[in-house]
Short mmCIF file of C-alpha atoms and ligand atoms in Angstrom, two decimals:
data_model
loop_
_atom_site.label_atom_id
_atom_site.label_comp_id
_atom_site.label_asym_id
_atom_site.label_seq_id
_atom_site.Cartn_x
_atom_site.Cartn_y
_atom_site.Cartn_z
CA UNK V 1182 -21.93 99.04 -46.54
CA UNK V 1183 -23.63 98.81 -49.58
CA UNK V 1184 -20.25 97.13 -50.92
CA UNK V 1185 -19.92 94.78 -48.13
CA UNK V 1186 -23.66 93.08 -49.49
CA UNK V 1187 -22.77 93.16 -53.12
CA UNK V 1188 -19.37 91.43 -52.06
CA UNK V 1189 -21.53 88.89 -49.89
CA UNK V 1190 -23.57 88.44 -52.70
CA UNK V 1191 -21.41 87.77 -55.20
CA UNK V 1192 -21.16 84.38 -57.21
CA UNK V 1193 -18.88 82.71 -59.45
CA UNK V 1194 -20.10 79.61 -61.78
CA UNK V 1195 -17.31 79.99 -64.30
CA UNK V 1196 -13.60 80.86 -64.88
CA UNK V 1197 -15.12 84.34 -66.52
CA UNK V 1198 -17.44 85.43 -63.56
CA UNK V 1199 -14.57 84.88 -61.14
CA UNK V 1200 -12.55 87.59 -63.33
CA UNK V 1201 -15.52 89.91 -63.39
CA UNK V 1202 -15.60 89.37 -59.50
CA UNK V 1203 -11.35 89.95 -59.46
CA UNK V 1204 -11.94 93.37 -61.99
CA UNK V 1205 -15.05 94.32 -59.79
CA UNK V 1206 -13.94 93.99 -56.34
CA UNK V 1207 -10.00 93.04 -55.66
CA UNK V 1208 -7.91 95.08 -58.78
CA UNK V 1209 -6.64 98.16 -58.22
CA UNK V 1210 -9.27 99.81 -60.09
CA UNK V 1211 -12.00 98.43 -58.19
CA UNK V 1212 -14.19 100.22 -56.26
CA UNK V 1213 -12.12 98.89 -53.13
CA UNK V 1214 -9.50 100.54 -54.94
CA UNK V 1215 -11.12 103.45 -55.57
CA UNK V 1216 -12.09 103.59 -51.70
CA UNK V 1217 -8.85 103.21 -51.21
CA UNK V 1218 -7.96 106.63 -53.66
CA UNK V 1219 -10.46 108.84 -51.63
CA UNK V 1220 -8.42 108.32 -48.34
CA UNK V 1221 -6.48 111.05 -49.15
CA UNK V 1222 -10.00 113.68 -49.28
CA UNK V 1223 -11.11 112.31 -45.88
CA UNK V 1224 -10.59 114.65 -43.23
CA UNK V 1225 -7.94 114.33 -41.02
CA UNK V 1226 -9.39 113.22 -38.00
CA UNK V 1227 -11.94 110.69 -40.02
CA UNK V 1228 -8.80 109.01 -41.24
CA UNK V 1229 -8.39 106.91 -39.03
CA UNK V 1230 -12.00 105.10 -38.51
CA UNK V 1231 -12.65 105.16 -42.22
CA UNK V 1232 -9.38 103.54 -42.97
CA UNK V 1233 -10.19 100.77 -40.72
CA UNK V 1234 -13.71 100.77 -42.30
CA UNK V 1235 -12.32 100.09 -45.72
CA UNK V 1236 -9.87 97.37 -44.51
CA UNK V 1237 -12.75 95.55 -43.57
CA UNK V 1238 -13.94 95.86 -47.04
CA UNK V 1239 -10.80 94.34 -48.35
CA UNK V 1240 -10.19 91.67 -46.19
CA UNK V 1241 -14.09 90.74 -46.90
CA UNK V 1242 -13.42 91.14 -50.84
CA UNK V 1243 -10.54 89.01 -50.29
CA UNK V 1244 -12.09 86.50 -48.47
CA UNK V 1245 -14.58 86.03 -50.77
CA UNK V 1246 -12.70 85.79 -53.61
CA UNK V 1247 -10.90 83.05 -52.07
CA UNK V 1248 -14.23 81.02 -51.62
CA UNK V 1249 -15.17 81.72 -54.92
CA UNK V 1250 -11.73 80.41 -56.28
CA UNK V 1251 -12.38 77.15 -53.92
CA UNK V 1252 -15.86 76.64 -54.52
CA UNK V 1253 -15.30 76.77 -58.53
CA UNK V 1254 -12.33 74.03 -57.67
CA UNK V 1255 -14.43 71.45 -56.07
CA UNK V 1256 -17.47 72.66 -58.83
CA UNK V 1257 -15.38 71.47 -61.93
CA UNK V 1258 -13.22 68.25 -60.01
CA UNK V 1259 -16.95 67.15 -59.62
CA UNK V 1260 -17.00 67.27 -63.42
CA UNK V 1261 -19.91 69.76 -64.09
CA UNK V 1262 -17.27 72.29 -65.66
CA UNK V 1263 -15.07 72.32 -69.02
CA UNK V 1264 -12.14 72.31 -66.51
CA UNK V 1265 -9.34 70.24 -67.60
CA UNK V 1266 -8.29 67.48 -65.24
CA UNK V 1267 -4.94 66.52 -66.06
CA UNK V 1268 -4.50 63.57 -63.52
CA UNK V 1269 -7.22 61.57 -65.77
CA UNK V 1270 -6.02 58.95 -68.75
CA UNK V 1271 -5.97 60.18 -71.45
CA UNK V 1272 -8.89 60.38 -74.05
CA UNK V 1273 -9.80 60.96 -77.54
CA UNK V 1274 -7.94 61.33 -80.48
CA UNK V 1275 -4.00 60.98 -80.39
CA UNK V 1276 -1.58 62.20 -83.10
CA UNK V 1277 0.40 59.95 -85.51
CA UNK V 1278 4.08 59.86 -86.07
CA UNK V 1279 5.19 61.64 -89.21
CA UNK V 1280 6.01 58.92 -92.17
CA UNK V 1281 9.50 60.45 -92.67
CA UNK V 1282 10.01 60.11 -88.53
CA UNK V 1283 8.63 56.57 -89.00
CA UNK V 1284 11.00 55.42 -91.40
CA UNK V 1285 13.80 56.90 -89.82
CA UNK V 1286 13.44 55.47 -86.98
CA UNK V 1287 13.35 51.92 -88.92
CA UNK V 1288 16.52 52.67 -90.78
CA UNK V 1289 18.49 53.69 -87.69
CA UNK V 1290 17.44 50.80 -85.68
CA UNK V 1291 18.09 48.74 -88.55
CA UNK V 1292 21.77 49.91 -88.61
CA UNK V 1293 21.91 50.30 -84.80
CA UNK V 1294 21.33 46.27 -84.55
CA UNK V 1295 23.88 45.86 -86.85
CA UNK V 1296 26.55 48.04 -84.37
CA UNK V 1297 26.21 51.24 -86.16
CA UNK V 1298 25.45 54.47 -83.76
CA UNK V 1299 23.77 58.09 -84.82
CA UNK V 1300 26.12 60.97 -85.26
CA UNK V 1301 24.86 65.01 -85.82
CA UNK V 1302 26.66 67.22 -87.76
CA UNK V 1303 25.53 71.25 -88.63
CA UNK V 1304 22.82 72.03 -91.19
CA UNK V 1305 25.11 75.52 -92.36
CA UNK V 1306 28.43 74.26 -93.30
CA UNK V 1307 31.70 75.69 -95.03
CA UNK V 1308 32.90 74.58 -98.78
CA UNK V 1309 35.67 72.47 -96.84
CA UNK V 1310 33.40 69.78 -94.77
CA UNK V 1311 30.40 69.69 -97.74
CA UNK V 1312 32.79 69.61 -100.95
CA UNK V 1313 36.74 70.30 -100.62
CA UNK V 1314 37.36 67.16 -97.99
CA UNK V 1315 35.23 65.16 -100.03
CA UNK V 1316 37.58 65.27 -103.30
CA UNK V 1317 35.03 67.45 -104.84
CA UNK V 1318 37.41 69.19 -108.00
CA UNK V 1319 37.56 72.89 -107.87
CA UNK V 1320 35.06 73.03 -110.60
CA UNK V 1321 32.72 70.15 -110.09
CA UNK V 1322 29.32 71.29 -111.07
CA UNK V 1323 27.93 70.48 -107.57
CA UNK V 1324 29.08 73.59 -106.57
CA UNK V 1325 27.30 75.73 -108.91
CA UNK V 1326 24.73 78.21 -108.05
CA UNK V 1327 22.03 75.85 -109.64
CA UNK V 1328 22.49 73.24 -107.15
CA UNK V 1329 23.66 74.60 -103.78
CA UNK V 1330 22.43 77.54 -101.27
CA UNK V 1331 25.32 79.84 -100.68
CA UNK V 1332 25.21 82.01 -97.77
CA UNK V 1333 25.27 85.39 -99.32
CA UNK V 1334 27.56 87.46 -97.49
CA UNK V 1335 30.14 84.53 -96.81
CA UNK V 1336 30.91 82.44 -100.45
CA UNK V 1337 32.53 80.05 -98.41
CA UNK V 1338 29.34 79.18 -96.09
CA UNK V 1339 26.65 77.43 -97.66
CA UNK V 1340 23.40 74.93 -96.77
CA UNK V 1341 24.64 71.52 -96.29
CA UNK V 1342 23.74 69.90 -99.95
CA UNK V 1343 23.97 66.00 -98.21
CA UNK V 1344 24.89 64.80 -94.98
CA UNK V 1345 28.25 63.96 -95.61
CA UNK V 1346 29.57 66.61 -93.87
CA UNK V 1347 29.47 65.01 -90.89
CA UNK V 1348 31.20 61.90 -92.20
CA UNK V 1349 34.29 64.95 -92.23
CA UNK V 1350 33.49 65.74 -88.99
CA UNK V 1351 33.15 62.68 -87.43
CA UNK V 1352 36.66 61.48 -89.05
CA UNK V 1353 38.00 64.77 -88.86
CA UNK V 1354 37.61 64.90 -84.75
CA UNK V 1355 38.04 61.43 -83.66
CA UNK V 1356 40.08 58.19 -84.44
CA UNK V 1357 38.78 54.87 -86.33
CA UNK V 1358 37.18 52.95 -86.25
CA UNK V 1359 33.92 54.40 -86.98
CA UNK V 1360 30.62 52.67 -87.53
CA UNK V 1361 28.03 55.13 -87.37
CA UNK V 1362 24.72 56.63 -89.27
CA UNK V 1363 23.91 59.88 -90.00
CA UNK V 1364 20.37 61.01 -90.15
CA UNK V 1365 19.79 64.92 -91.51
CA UNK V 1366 18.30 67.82 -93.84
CA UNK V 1367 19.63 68.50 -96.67
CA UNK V 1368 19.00 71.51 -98.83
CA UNK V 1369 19.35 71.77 -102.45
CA UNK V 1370 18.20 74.42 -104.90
CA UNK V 1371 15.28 72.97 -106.80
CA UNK V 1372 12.21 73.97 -107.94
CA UNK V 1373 8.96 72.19 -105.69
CA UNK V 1374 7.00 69.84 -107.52
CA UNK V 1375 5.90 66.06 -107.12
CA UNK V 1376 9.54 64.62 -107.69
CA UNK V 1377 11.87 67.19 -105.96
CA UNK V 1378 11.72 69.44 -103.07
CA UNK V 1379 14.54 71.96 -101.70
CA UNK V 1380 15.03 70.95 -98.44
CA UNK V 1381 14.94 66.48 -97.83
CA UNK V 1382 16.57 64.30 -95.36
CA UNK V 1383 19.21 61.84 -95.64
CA UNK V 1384 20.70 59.25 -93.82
CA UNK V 1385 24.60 58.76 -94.28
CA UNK V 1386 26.30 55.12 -92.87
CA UNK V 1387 29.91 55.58 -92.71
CA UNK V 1388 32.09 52.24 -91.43
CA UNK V 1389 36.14 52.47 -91.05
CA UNK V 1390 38.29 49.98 -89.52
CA UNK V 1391 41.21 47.84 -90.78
CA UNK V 1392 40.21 45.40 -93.92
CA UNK V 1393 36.86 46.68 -95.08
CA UNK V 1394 36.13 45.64 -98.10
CA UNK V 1395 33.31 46.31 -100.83
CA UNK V 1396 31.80 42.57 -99.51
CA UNK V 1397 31.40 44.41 -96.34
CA UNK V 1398 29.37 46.92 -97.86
CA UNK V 1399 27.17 44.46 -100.14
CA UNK V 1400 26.62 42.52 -97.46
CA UNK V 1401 25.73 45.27 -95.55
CA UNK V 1402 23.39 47.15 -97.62
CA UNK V 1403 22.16 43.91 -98.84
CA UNK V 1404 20.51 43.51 -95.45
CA UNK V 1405 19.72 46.08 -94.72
CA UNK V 1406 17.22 45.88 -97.77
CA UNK V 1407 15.63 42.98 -96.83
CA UNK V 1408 15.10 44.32 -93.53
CA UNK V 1409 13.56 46.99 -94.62
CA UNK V 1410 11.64 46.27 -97.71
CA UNK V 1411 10.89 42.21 -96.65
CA UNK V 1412 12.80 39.14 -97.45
CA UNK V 1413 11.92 38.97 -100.76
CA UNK V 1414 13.56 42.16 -102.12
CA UNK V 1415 16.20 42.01 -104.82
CA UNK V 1416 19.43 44.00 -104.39
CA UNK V 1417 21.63 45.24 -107.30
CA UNK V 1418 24.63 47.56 -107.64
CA UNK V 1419 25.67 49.76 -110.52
CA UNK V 1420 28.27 51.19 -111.30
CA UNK V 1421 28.75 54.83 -110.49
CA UNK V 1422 30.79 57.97 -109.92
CA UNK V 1423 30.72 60.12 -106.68
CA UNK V 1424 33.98 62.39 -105.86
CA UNK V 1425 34.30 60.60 -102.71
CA UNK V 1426 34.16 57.03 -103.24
CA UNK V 1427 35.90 54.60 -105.39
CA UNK V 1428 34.52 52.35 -106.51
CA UNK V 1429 31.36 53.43 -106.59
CA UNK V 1430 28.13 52.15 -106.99
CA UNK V 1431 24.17 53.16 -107.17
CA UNK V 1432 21.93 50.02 -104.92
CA UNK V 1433 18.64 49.43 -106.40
CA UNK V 1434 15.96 47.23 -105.36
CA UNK V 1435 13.55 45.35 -107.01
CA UNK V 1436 10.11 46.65 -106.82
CA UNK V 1437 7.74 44.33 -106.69
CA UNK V 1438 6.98 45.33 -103.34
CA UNK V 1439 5.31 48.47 -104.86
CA UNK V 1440 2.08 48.64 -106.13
CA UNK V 1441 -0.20 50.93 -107.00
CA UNK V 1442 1.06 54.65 -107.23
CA UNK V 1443 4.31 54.48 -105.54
CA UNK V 1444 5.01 52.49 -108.64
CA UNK V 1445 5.61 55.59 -110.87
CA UNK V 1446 9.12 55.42 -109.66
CA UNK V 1447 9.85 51.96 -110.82
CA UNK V 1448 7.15 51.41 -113.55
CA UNK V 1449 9.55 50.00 -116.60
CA UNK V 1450 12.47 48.55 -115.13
CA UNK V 1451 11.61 46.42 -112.03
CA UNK V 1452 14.55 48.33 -110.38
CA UNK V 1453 14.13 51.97 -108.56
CA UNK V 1454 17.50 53.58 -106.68
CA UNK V 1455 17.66 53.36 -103.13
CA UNK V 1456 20.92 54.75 -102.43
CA UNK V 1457 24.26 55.87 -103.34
CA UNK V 1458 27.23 54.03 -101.93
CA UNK V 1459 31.44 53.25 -102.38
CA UNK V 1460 34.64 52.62 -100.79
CA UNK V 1461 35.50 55.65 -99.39
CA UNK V 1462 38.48 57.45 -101.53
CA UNK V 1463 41.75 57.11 -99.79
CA UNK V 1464 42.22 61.18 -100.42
CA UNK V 1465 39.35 61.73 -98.35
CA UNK V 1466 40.42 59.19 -94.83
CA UNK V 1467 44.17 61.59 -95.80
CA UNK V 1468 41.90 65.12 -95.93
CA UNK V 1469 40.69 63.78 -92.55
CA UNK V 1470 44.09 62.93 -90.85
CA UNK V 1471 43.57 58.89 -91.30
CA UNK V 1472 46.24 56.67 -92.52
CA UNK V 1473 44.63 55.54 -95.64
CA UNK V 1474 47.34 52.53 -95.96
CA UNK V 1475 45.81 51.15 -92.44
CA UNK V 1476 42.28 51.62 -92.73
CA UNK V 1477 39.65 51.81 -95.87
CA UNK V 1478 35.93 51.64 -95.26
CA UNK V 1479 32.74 52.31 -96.79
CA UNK V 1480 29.81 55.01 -97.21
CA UNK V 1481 26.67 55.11 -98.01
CA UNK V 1482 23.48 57.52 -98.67
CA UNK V 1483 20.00 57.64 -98.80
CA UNK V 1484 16.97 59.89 -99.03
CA UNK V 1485 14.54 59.25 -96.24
CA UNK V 1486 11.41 60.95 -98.87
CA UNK V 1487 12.09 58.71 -101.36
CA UNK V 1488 12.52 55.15 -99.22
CA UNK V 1489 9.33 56.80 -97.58
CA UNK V 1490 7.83 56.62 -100.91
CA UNK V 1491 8.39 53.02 -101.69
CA UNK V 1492 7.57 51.92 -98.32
CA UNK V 1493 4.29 53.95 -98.16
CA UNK V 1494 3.69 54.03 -101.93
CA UNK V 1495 3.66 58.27 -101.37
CA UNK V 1496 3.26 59.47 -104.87
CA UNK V 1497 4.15 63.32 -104.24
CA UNK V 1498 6.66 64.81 -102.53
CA UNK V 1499 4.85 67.76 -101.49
CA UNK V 1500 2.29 65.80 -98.98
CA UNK V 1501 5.16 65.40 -96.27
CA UNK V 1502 5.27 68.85 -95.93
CA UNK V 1503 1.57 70.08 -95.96
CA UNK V 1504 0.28 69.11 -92.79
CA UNK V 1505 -2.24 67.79 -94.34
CA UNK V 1506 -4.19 65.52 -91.99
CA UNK V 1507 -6.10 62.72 -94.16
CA UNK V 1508 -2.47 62.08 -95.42
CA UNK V 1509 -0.60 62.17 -91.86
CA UNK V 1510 -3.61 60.21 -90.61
CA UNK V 1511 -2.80 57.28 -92.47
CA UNK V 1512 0.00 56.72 -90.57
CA UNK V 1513 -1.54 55.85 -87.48
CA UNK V 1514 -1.13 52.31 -87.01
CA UNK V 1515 2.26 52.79 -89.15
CA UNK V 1516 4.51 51.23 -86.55
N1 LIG S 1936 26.33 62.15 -100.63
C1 LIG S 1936 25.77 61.47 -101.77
C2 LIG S 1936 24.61 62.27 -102.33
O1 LIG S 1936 24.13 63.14 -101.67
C3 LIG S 1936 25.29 60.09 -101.40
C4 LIG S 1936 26.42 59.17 -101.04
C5 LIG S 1936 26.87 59.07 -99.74
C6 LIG S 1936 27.05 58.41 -102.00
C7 LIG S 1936 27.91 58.23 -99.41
C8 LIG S 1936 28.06 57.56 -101.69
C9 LIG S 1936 28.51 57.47 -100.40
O2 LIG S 1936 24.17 62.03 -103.42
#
């Protein structure tokens, strides 16, 4: 009887007191419970009336509970609780999108307007879709230790070292023509500091069809710059070597868009490198099962930091990954 007050008695203001009241009165170690446990000492022919005595008790401590549950419902929707009402708008501070996300998303759309769409390709790859398919020779130094992450136990399984792996794939598995970007991580073996980090994202373009031509890239690129960086932006390309292109050619851009700090990548020459680019080899549309006397195409690549950087003026390549928030903050009104 004694229990039966206390349970009357009993009140619940918070989320805590209501657990007290749960341990206290309803668990299994309560002292319902425990009336419950000394069943089995009652005589056998007080069995019956106590055990209808002490499901009183329970259905009361289970009754109440259930008030308390309701009445600390309508307590917080009236607002005088921390409760959480997730039907309101929402208030206070929002996160920002990450500047690499940001620009990502302004290169793909870029591309996307021009007809390109976004393939995916794996992050752990084997030497034949990062190197061999690509016309890399047996020996070429981009396979060394000092550049790539090898899988230990399996030489031939290693960390994607750019994302044109998935140009394989993507050439490999279906027919031209093919007009798509490819957005990814990358991993290379570098030491951390300001100017290189071991894991960066790329963004490969890829186009194949019948008559591409090196115009078709220029063009391409070339407006894709001035999308990007503003109408005023100068384009240039030099010359270059990569295994699977030919020609090919290195794109800078002028940088008088970049002031300040960012400008530590440009600071003498008025030029900084936005991205590699070429006509993609003929032995690597033949690795991939494409007639190379029907179709040619082009390829570029970029690294999403580094475009970051000139956009944003980021002067270290360690602050993307920090988590620091006075630099993520910035980025708030950022698109
Ligand atoms: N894959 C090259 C790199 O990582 C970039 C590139 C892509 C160059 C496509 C030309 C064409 O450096």
């Amino acid at each position: 009887n004694s229990i039966l007050k206390d349970i009357e008695s009993a009140t619940a203001k918070t989320q805590d007191e209501l657990e007290s009241y749960r341990i206290k009165f309803i668990s299994k170690k309560s002292v319902v419970g425990e009336l419950f446990n000394e069943l089995k000492n009652i005589p056998n022919d007080q069995k019956r009336a106590f055990g209808q005595e002490i499901n009183k008790v329970k259905q009361a401590a289970q009754d109440k509970f259930q008030e308390l549950i309701e009445s600390l419902e309508t307590q917080s929707s009236s607002g005088s609780s921390n409760h959480i009402d997730l039907t309101l708008p929402p208030t206070g501070e929002a996160g920002s999108i990450h500047p690499l996300n940001i620009v990502k998303g302004n290169i793909i759309e870029i591309f996307e307007r021009l007809g390109f769409n976004v393939s995916d390709g794996p992050e752990i790859e084997d030497d034949w879709h990062n190197f061999t398919a690509l016309n890399f020779p047996e020996n070429h130094p981009a396979r060394e230790m000092q550049d790539t992450f090898f899988i230990e136990r399996n030489p031939d399984m290693l960390l994607r070292t750019h994302t044109s792996n998935v140009q394989v794939r993507l050439m490999n598995n279906n027919k031209p023509p093919f007009r798509s970007i490819m957005p990814g991580r990358v991993f290379r073996n570098e030491a951390i500091s300001a100017r290189a980090h071991c894991v960066f994202h790329q963004i490969e373009g890829l186009y194949v069809d019948e008559n591409v031509s090196f115009a078709d890239l220029k063009q391409t690129l070339y407006h894709f710059a001035k999308e990007l960086f503003g109408p005023e932006t100068q384009i240039r390309f030099r010359p270059s070597y990569f295994p699977f292109t030919e020609p090919s050619a290195e794109i800078d851009i002028s940088c008088q868009i970049c002031h300040g700090d960012g400008c530590q990548l440009c600071k003498y020459s008025g030029w900084v490198e936005i991205a590699g680019s070429g006509m993609v080899d003929p032995n690597v549309l033949e690795n991939c099962g494409i007639d190379s006397e029907k179709y040619t195409g082009f390829a570029f690549g970029m690294g999403v930091e580094r475009i970051t950087q000139l956009k944003y003026r980021v002067n270290d390549l360690r602050l993307y990954t920090e988590n620091d928030i006075r630099f993520l903050k910035q980025f708030k009104t950022a698109n």
